[in-house]
């Protein structure tokens, strides 16, 4: 078997990431050597590969579904928004500059602040030419296709975004150049899925339409037989068949690109959360700061029976919390101002004075410190932090990207680092250390903890030890479950995605599509793309 497939969507959040991961897991179960790929991703949820490259967390999750190690080849272009109109551009796992949306999608080069990192990819980006980026994307895809039996590609947004088609390097742009068949996913739970399917095809050029093989319905509730007449009519109208109807599933806690929908709905467990082991639950309030990044850090907390996680944006919502988490952010100074404007900063400071637990992760750790010197991210210069940890932070132009391993609270802990801020710890106790007690990262002062390490709570022993400390400080009779394995729970979720494809998609037709490409002679649906 040798082939590929591009999963497009009628909209953002139609289920492209889930379907891509599900197909990867299904193929891996069949003994197929498969890899995921997304040419261009816009997300604040990212991950660090073993070679120190930054990619989208969704692609790291899809690589796990495929049972392969994630690499920069799987997500060559990552855009990390820093405001309404600008993003940091990460090319082949390395930041190369800040760019406006007009600059990225148009012909202008990167905005006023090019990075000193990655001269070669940076020069390519500074050319501002779609062809140069497309060449990088196609080279990565070719390398993957030369290594794996199949590559399952994920599109972005909708392929029918006619205003962006000229500069597209992630949807039909990559499908056309790589000769990939395209499967369009639609979220029927939103309504209007038939119009969305038809309109998506009808707004593509004849050349693009020739690659769109058919449709996959996602999040269906009810009796599939009631849907089948509509699918038959859609087939008659477009000449394209349905490849399956996936039912609505609760509790699919997989890593998404953006939005808060995964973590806000209870993360990795079903909505019917397991009963607590001890007499009490633990309530965790996560401050929904602007430009929040890697909010998936708290998914491991939500995996614990008896831990209730919610996102908050008002000071009064911290009152009954046993633990407050200040998460990562791409705008540390902006997040600091937001906390102060909303009264959350004062509420967090009162908690700390009362000995009630607070945890800061990455950007959240930085703003809990005494001072922030930022001439890189916000260019705000020196700014006073919340002063809850004896830490001073200076933003460096070079980004730290690492996969550290250490010890914390007597337990083994692993994580990953993605930050420009360099922390100078001037007191308190070390948080993350090596086996001999030498400080590696982070700081603790009383019931306030901070660390740059994303993903550390996924280490089961450390998470349990940390929650025991939180429960003691909060006066709660909470007991962590002795057998909760976050890695095992994630594998269960990925298997559920594979089950969705195996049980509800036409897998024989999918095999043919991946092996042989789009069927020949697919009809053109007018009006097609505007001239």
Coordinates of C-alpha atoms in Angstrom, one line a residue, residues 5-529:
X5 CA -5.6 11.3 1.8
X6 CA -6.5 14.9 2.7
X7 CA -9.2 15.4 5.3
X8 CA -10.9 18.7 4.6
X9 CA -13.8 20.3 6.4
X10 CA -16.9 22.4 5.6
X11 CA -15.9 24.6 8.6
X12 CA -13.3 25.0 11.3
X13 CA -14.0 22.5 14.1
X14 CA -15.9 20.2 11.8
X15 CA -13.9 17.3 13.1
X16 CA -10.9 17.2 10.8
X17 CA -8.4 16.5 13.7
X18 CA -10.6 13.7 15.2
X19 CA -11.2 12.0 11.8
X20 CA -7.5 12.2 10.9
X21 CA -6.5 10.7 14.2
X22 CA -9.2 8.0 13.9
X23 CA -8.0 7.0 10.4
X24 CA -4.4 6.9 11.6
X25 CA -5.3 4.6 14.5
X26 CA -7.5 2.4 12.3
X27 CA -4.6 2.0 9.8
X28 CA -2.0 1.4 12.5
X29 CA -4.2 -1.4 13.8
X30 CA -4.1 -3.0 10.3
X31 CA -0.3 -3.0 10.4
X32 CA 0.0 0.0 8.0
X33 CA 2.9 2.3 8.6
X34 CA 1.1 5.6 8.7
X35 CA 1.9 9.2 9.5
X36 CA -0.2 12.4 10.0
X37 CA 0.5 15.7 8.2
X38 CA -0.8 19.2 8.4
X39 CA 1.0 21.7 6.2
X40 CA 0.0 24.8 8.1
X41 CA -1.6 25.1 11.5
X42 CA -2.8 28.1 13.5
X43 CA -2.8 27.2 17.2
X44 CA -1.6 28.2 20.6
X45 CA -1.5 24.6 21.7
X46 CA 1.9 23.3 20.6
X47 CA 4.3 20.5 21.5
X48 CA 8.1 19.9 21.4
X49 CA 9.4 16.9 19.5
X50 CA 12.4 14.9 20.7
X51 CA 14.6 16.8 18.3
X52 CA 13.5 20.1 19.8
X53 CA 11.0 21.2 17.1
X54 CA 7.8 23.0 17.9
X55 CA 4.6 21.6 16.2
X56 CA 0.9 21.7 16.8
X57 CA -0.4 19.5 19.6
X58 CA -3.0 18.1 17.3
X59 CA -0.3 16.6 15.1
X60 CA 1.5 15.2 18.1
X61 CA -1.7 13.5 19.1
X62 CA -2.3 12.2 15.6
X63 CA 1.3 10.8 15.6
X64 CA 0.5 9.0 18.8
X65 CA -2.7 7.6 17.2
X66 CA -0.5 6.4 14.3
X67 CA 1.9 4.9 16.9
X68 CA 4.9 6.9 15.5
X69 CA 7.2 9.6 17.0
X70 CA 6.1 13.1 16.0
X71 CA 8.5 15.2 13.9
X72 CA 8.7 18.7 12.4
X73 CA 7.9 17.1 9.0
X74 CA 4.3 16.5 10.2
X75 CA 3.6 20.2 10.7
X76 CA 6.1 22.4 8.8
X77 CA 4.3 25.7 9.3
X78 CA 2.8 26.7 12.7
X79 CA 1.2 30.1 13.3
X80 CA 0.9 31.2 16.9
X81 CA -1.4 34.3 17.3
X82 CA 0.0 37.1 19.3
X83 CA -3.0 39.4 18.7
X84 CA -5.9 40.0 16.4
X85 CA -3.6 40.6 13.4
X86 CA -0.2 39.2 14.0
X87 CA 1.2 35.7 14.6
X88 CA 4.6 34.2 15.4
X89 CA 5.6 32.1 12.4
X90 CA 7.3 28.7 13.3
X91 CA 8.9 27.1 10.3
X92 CA 10.2 23.6 10.5
X93 CA 9.9 23.7 14.3
X94 CA 11.7 27.0 14.8
X95 CA 10.4 30.6 15.2
X96 CA 11.4 32.8 12.3
X97 CA 9.5 36.1 12.9
X98 CA 6.3 37.9 13.6
X99 CA 4.0 38.4 10.7
X100 CA 0.7 40.1 10.0
X101 CA -2.1 38.2 8.4
X102 CA -1.8 40.4 5.3
X103 CA 1.9 39.7 5.1
X104 CA 1.4 36.0 5.4
X105 CA -1.4 35.6 3.0
X106 CA -0.3 38.4 0.7
X107 CA 3.1 39.2 -0.9
X108 CA 4.6 41.3 1.9
X109 CA 7.3 39.8 4.0
X110 CA 7.2 39.4 7.8
X111 CA 6.2 42.2 9.9
X112 CA 8.5 44.6 11.7
X113 CA 10.1 42.0 14.1
X114 CA 12.0 39.3 12.3
X115 CA 13.6 36.7 14.5
X116 CA 17.3 36.2 14.6
X117 CA 16.7 32.4 14.7
X118 CA 16.8 30.1 11.7
X119 CA 18.4 32.3 9.0
X120 CA 17.8 29.9 6.1
X121 CA 14.1 29.2 6.7
X122 CA 13.7 32.9 7.8
X123 CA 15.1 34.1 4.5
X124 CA 12.7 31.8 2.7
X125 CA 9.8 33.3 4.6
X126 CA 11.0 36.9 4.2
X127 CA 10.6 36.4 0.4
X128 CA 6.9 36.5 1.1
X129 CA 6.2 34.1 -1.7
X130 CA 3.6 31.4 -1.4
X131 CA 5.7 29.2 -3.8
X132 CA 8.6 29.1 -1.4
X133 CA 6.4 28.0 1.5
X134 CA 4.6 25.5 -0.7
X135 CA 8.0 24.1 -1.7
X136 CA 8.8 23.5 1.9
X137 CA 5.4 21.9 2.6
X138 CA 5.6 19.6 -0.4
X139 CA 9.2 18.6 0.4
X140 CA 8.1 17.5 3.9
X141 CA 5.1 15.6 2.5
X142 CA 7.3 13.9 0.0
X143 CA 9.7 12.8 2.7
X144 CA 6.9 11.4 4.7
X145 CA 5.4 9.6 1.7
X146 CA 8.8 8.1 1.0
X147 CA 9.0 6.7 4.5
X148 CA 5.5 5.7 5.3
X149 CA 2.9 3.5 3.6
X150 CA 0.2 6.2 3.9
X151 CA 0.1 9.8 5.0
X152 CA -3.2 11.2 6.3
X153 CA -3.2 14.9 5.8
X154 CA -5.5 17.4 7.6
X155 CA -6.7 20.6 6.0
X156 CA -7.5 23.9 7.8
X157 CA -10.7 25.8 8.0
X158 CA -12.6 25.1 4.7
X159 CA -11.1 24.4 1.2
X160 CA -13.8 26.8 -0.1
X161 CA -12.3 29.9 1.4
X162 CA -12.2 31.6 -2.0
X163 CA -10.5 34.7 -0.7
X164 CA -7.4 32.6 0.3
X165 CA -7.3 30.1 -2.5
X166 CA -4.5 31.9 -4.4
X167 CA -2.2 31.5 -1.4
X168 CA -3.5 28.2 -0.1
X169 CA -0.8 25.7 1.0
X170 CA -2.8 23.5 3.3
X171 CA -6.1 22.5 1.6
X172 CA -6.5 22.2 -2.2
X173 CA -3.1 23.8 -2.8
X174 CA -1.4 20.8 -1.3
X175 CA -3.9 18.3 -2.6
X176 CA -3.5 19.6 -6.2
X177 CA 0.3 19.6 -6.1
X178 CA 0.6 16.2 -4.4
X179 CA -2.3 14.5 -6.2
X180 CA -4.2 13.7 -3.0
X181 CA -7.8 12.6 -2.9
X182 CA -9.9 14.8 -0.6
X183 CA -12.6 13.7 1.8
X184 CA -14.8 16.6 3.2
X185 CA -16.1 16.3 6.8
X186 CA -19.2 18.1 7.9
X187 CA -20.5 18.6 11.5
X188 CA -24.2 17.7 11.3
X189 CA -24.8 18.7 14.9
X190 CA -24.4 22.3 13.8
X191 CA -27.1 21.9 11.1
X192 CA -27.0 22.7 7.4
X193 CA -24.6 19.9 6.6
X194 CA -26.1 19.1 3.1
X195 CA -25.9 22.7 2.0
X196 CA -22.3 22.9 3.4
X197 CA -21.2 19.8 1.5
X198 CA -22.8 21.0 -1.7
X199 CA -21.6 24.6 -1.4
X200 CA -18.0 23.5 -0.5
X201 CA -17.7 21.5 -3.8
X202 CA -19.6 24.1 -5.9
X203 CA -17.2 26.9 -4.9
X204 CA -14.1 25.0 -6.1
X205 CA -12.5 25.2 -9.5
X206 CA -13.0 22.2 -11.9
X207 CA -9.4 21.1 -11.2
X208 CA -10.0 21.2 -7.4
X209 CA -13.4 19.5 -7.7
X210 CA -11.8 16.6 -9.5
X211 CA -10.0 15.6 -6.3
X212 CA -13.0 15.8 -4.0
X213 CA -14.0 12.2 -3.7
X214 CA -16.9 12.5 -1.2
X215 CA -18.2 13.3 2.2
X216 CA -18.1 12.1 5.8
X217 CA -20.8 13.1 8.2
X218 CA -19.6 13.8 11.8
X219 CA -21.5 14.1 15.1
X220 CA -24.8 12.5 14.0
X221 CA -27.5 11.8 16.6
X222 CA -30.4 9.5 16.0
X223 CA -31.4 6.9 13.4
X224 CA -29.1 6.8 10.4
X225 CA -31.8 5.5 8.2
X226 CA -33.5 8.9 8.4
X227 CA -30.4 10.5 7.0
X228 CA -29.8 8.1 4.1
X229 CA -32.3 9.7 1.7
X230 CA -30.5 13.0 2.0
X231 CA -27.2 11.3 1.4
X232 CA -28.6 9.6 -1.7
X233 CA -29.9 13.0 -3.0
X234 CA -26.5 14.6 -2.3
X235 CA -24.9 11.8 -4.3
X236 CA -27.3 12.5 -7.2
X237 CA -26.6 16.2 -7.1
X238 CA -22.8 16.0 -6.8
X239 CA -21.8 12.6 -8.1
X240 CA -20.0 12.0 -4.9
X241 CA -20.7 9.4 -2.3
X242 CA -20.8 9.3 1.5
X243 CA -17.9 7.5 3.2
X244 CA -19.7 7.1 6.5
X245 CA -21.7 8.7 9.3
X246 CA -19.9 9.0 12.6
X247 CA -22.2 9.2 15.7
X248 CA -21.9 11.9 18.3
X249 CA -19.6 10.8 21.0
X250 CA -19.3 12.4 24.5
X251 CA -16.0 12.8 26.2
X252 CA -13.6 12.6 23.3
X253 CA -10.8 14.4 25.1
X254 CA -8.2 14.8 22.4
X255 CA -5.8 17.7 21.9
X256 CA -7.3 20.4 19.7
X257 CA -5.8 23.3 17.9
X258 CA -7.6 26.2 19.6
X259 CA -10.7 27.1 21.4
X260 CA -11.5 25.7 24.8
X261 CA -14.0 23.0 24.0
X262 CA -11.8 20.1 25.0
X263 CA -10.8 21.2 28.5
X264 CA -14.1 23.0 29.3
X265 CA -16.0 19.8 28.8
X266 CA -14.1 17.6 31.2
X267 CA -11.1 16.7 29.1
X268 CA -10.1 13.1 28.9
X269 CA -13.0 11.4 30.8
X270 CA -16.6 10.9 29.9
X271 CA -19.0 13.6 31.1
X272 CA -20.1 11.2 33.8
X273 CA -17.0 11.7 36.0
X274 CA -15.9 8.9 38.3
X275 CA -16.7 9.3 42.0
X276 CA -13.9 10.6 44.2
X277 CA -11.8 8.1 46.2
X278 CA -11.8 10.2 49.3
X279 CA -14.6 12.0 51.1
X280 CA -14.2 15.3 49.2
X281 CA -13.7 16.5 45.6
X282 CA -11.1 19.1 44.6
X283 CA -12.2 22.1 42.7
X284 CA -9.7 23.6 40.2
X285 CA -10.3 27.1 38.7
X286 CA -8.2 27.9 35.6
X287 CA -7.9 31.6 34.8
X288 CA -9.0 32.0 31.1
X289 CA -6.2 34.5 30.3
X290 CA -5.9 36.1 26.8
X291 CA -3.9 34.2 24.2
X292 CA -4.0 31.2 26.5
X293 CA -1.6 28.5 25.3
X294 CA -1.4 24.8 26.0
X295 CA -4.5 24.7 28.1
X296 CA -4.3 21.0 27.6
X297 CA -1.9 21.1 30.7
X298 CA -5.0 20.8 33.0
X299 CA -6.5 17.8 31.1
X300 CA -4.4 15.5 33.4
X301 CA -6.1 17.1 36.4
X302 CA -9.5 16.5 35.0
X303 CA -8.6 12.8 34.4
X304 CA -8.4 12.3 38.2
X305 CA -11.7 11.0 39.8
X306 CA -13.0 13.7 42.1
X307 CA -11.2 16.6 40.4
X308 CA -13.5 19.2 38.9
X309 CA -11.9 21.6 36.4
X310 CA -13.5 24.8 35.1
X311 CA -12.2 27.9 33.4
X312 CA -13.0 31.2 35.0
X313 CA -12.8 34.9 34.1
X314 CA -14.3 36.6 37.3
X315 CA -12.7 37.1 40.7
X316 CA -15.7 35.7 42.6
X317 CA -15.3 32.4 40.7
X318 CA -12.1 31.8 42.6
X319 CA -13.8 31.8 46.0
X320 CA -14.6 28.1 46.3
X321 CA -11.6 26.8 44.3
X322 CA -9.1 24.6 46.1
X323 CA -6.5 25.2 43.4
X324 CA -6.1 28.1 41.0
X325 CA -4.1 27.5 37.9
X326 CA -2.7 30.4 35.9
X327 CA -1.9 28.7 32.5
X328 CA 0.5 29.5 29.7
X329 CA -0.1 32.5 27.4
X330 CA 1.5 34.0 24.3
X331 CA 0.9 37.4 25.8
X332 CA 2.3 37.4 29.4
X333 CA 2.1 41.2 29.9
X334 CA -1.3 41.3 28.3
X335 CA -2.5 38.5 30.6
X336 CA -1.1 40.3 33.6
X337 CA -3.1 43.5 32.7
X338 CA -6.2 41.4 32.2
X339 CA -5.9 39.7 35.6
X340 CA -5.6 43.1 37.2
X341 CA -8.5 44.7 35.3
X342 CA -10.8 41.9 36.3
X343 CA -9.8 41.8 40.0
X344 CA -8.4 38.3 39.5
X345 CA -4.9 39.5 40.4
X346 CA -6.1 40.7 43.8
X347 CA -8.1 37.6 44.4
X348 CA -5.0 35.4 43.6
X349 CA -2.9 37.5 45.9
X350 CA -5.4 37.1 48.8
X351 CA -5.3 33.3 48.2
X352 CA -1.5 33.3 48.5
X353 CA -1.6 35.3 51.7
X354 CA -4.1 32.8 53.2
X355 CA -1.9 29.8 52.2
X356 CA -4.4 28.6 49.5
X357 CA -2.8 26.8 46.5
X358 CA -1.9 28.6 43.3
X359 CA 0.0 27.0 40.3
X360 CA 1.5 29.0 37.4
X361 CA 2.6 27.2 34.3
X362 CA 5.0 28.8 31.8
X363 CA 3.5 32.3 31.1
X364 CA 1.4 31.9 34.3
X365 CA 4.6 31.2 36.2
X366 CA 6.3 34.3 34.8
X367 CA 3.5 36.7 35.8
X368 CA 3.5 35.3 39.4
X369 CA 7.0 36.7 39.7
X370 CA 8.3 40.0 40.9
X371 CA 9.4 41.7 37.6
X372 CA 9.1 41.0 33.9
X373 CA 11.5 42.7 31.4
X374 CA 9.9 42.2 27.9
X375 CA 11.4 43.8 24.8
X376 CA 10.4 40.8 22.7
X377 CA 6.8 39.7 23.1
X378 CA 5.0 42.9 24.1
X379 CA 7.9 45.3 24.0
X380 CA 6.5 46.8 27.2
X381 CA 9.9 47.0 28.9
X382 CA 9.9 46.4 32.7
X383 CA 6.6 45.5 34.2
X384 CA 5.8 44.6 37.8
X385 CA 4.5 41.0 38.2
X386 CA 2.1 39.8 40.9
X387 CA 5.0 39.4 43.3
X388 CA 4.0 36.0 44.7
X389 CA 7.2 34.2 43.7
X390 CA 10.8 35.3 44.1
X391 CA 11.4 35.3 40.4
X392 CA 12.6 37.8 37.9
X393 CA 11.9 37.2 34.2
X394 CA 13.7 38.6 31.2
X395 CA 12.4 37.8 27.7
X396 CA 15.1 36.5 25.3
X397 CA 14.8 36.6 21.5
X398 CA 15.7 33.0 21.2
X399 CA 12.9 30.6 22.2
X400 CA 13.6 27.8 24.6
X401 CA 12.4 24.5 23.2
X402 CA 13.2 21.4 25.3
X403 CA 12.0 18.1 26.6
X404 CA 13.3 18.1 30.2
X405 CA 13.2 15.2 32.7
X406 CA 13.6 15.6 36.5
X407 CA 12.2 15.0 39.9
X408 CA 9.5 16.9 41.9
X409 CA 7.9 16.2 45.2
X410 CA 9.9 13.0 45.3
X411 CA 8.5 11.7 42.0
X412 CA 9.8 11.3 38.4
X413 CA 8.5 14.1 36.2
X414 CA 8.7 14.8 32.4
X415 CA 7.6 17.9 30.5
X416 CA 8.3 20.2 27.6
X417 CA 9.3 23.8 27.4
X418 CA 8.2 26.5 25.0
X419 CA 9.0 30.0 26.1
X420 CA 11.0 33.2 25.5
X421 CA 11.1 34.2 29.2
X422 CA 14.2 33.4 31.2
X423 CA 13.5 33.1 34.9
X424 CA 16.0 34.1 37.6
X425 CA 14.9 32.5 40.9
X426 CA 16.1 34.5 43.9
X427 CA 14.6 32.6 46.7
X428 CA 11.9 30.1 47.8
X429 CA 12.3 26.4 47.2
X430 CA 13.1 24.6 43.9
X431 CA 10.2 22.9 42.3
X432 CA 11.6 20.7 39.5
X433 CA 15.0 19.3 40.3
X434 CA 17.4 16.6 39.2
X435 CA 17.9 13.3 41.1
X436 CA 20.4 15.0 43.5
X437 CA 18.2 17.9 44.4
X438 CA 19.7 20.5 42.2
X439 CA 17.2 23.0 40.8
X440 CA 16.1 22.5 37.2
X441 CA 13.1 24.7 36.9
X442 CA 10.4 26.5 38.8
X443 CA 9.9 27.8 42.3
X444 CA 7.7 27.3 45.3
X445 CA 6.9 29.9 48.0
X446 CA 4.4 28.7 50.5
X447 CA 1.3 27.4 48.7
X448 CA 2.3 29.1 45.4
X449 CA 4.1 27.0 42.8
X450 CA 5.4 27.9 39.3
X451 CA 7.1 26.0 36.5
X452 CA 7.9 26.5 32.8
X453 CA 7.3 22.8 32.2
X454 CA 4.2 22.0 30.2
X455 CA 2.8 18.5 30.5
X456 CA 4.4 17.8 33.9
X457 CA 1.0 16.9 35.3
X458 CA 0.8 14.0 32.9
X459 CA 3.4 12.2 35.1
X460 CA 1.1 10.2 37.3
X461 CA 3.2 9.9 40.4
X462 CA 4.0 13.6 40.4
X463 CA 0.4 14.6 39.8
X464 CA -0.8 12.5 42.7
X465 CA 1.9 14.0 45.0
X466 CA 1.0 17.5 43.9
X467 CA -2.8 16.9 44.5
X468 CA -2.1 15.5 47.9
X469 CA -0.2 18.8 48.8
X470 CA -3.1 20.8 47.4
X471 CA -5.7 18.8 49.3
X472 CA -3.7 19.3 52.6
X473 CA -3.3 23.0 52.0
X474 CA -7.0 23.4 51.1
X475 CA -8.2 21.3 54.0
X476 CA -9.9 18.8 51.8
X477 CA -10.3 15.0 52.4
X478 CA -9.4 14.3 48.9
X479 CA -7.4 11.2 47.9
X480 CA -5.9 10.7 44.4
X481 CA -6.8 7.4 42.8
X482 CA -3.9 5.0 42.9
X483 CA -4.5 3.6 39.5
X484 CA -5.2 6.6 37.2
X485 CA -2.8 6.4 34.3
X486 CA -3.1 9.4 32.0
X487 CA -1.2 7.7 29.2
X488 CA -3.6 4.7 29.4
X489 CA -6.6 7.0 29.3
X490 CA -5.2 8.8 26.3
X491 CA -4.7 5.5 24.5
X492 CA -8.3 4.5 25.3
X493 CA -9.4 7.7 23.7
X494 CA -7.3 7.1 20.6
X495 CA -8.7 3.6 20.4
X496 CA -12.2 5.1 20.5
X497 CA -11.4 7.3 17.6
X498 CA -10.2 4.2 15.7
X499 CA -13.4 2.4 16.6
X500 CA -15.4 5.3 15.2
X501 CA -13.8 4.8 11.8
X502 CA -13.8 1.0 11.9
X503 CA -17.4 0.7 12.9
X504 CA -19.1 3.7 11.1
X505 CA -17.0 4.5 8.0
X506 CA -16.9 2.5 4.8
X507 CA -13.4 1.2 5.4
X508 CA -13.2 -0.7 2.1
X509 CA -13.9 2.5 0.2
X510 CA -11.4 4.4 2.3
X511 CA -8.7 1.7 1.5
X512 CA -9.4 2.2 -2.2
X513 CA -9.3 6.0 -1.9
X514 CA -6.0 6.0 0.0
X515 CA -4.4 3.5 -2.4
X516 CA -5.8 4.7 -5.8
X517 CA -6.8 8.3 -5.4
X518 CA -10.0 10.1 -6.3
X519 CA -12.3 8.3 -8.7
X520 CA -12.1 9.3 -12.3
X521 CA -14.8 11.2 -14.0
X522 CA -16.2 13.1 -11.0
X523 CA -18.7 15.7 -12.4
X524 CA -18.2 19.4 -12.2
X525 CA -20.7 21.3 -10.0
X526 CA -21.3 24.8 -11.1
X527 CA -20.7 27.7 -10.5
X528 CA -17.1 26.7 -9.5
X529 CA -14.5 29.1 -8.1

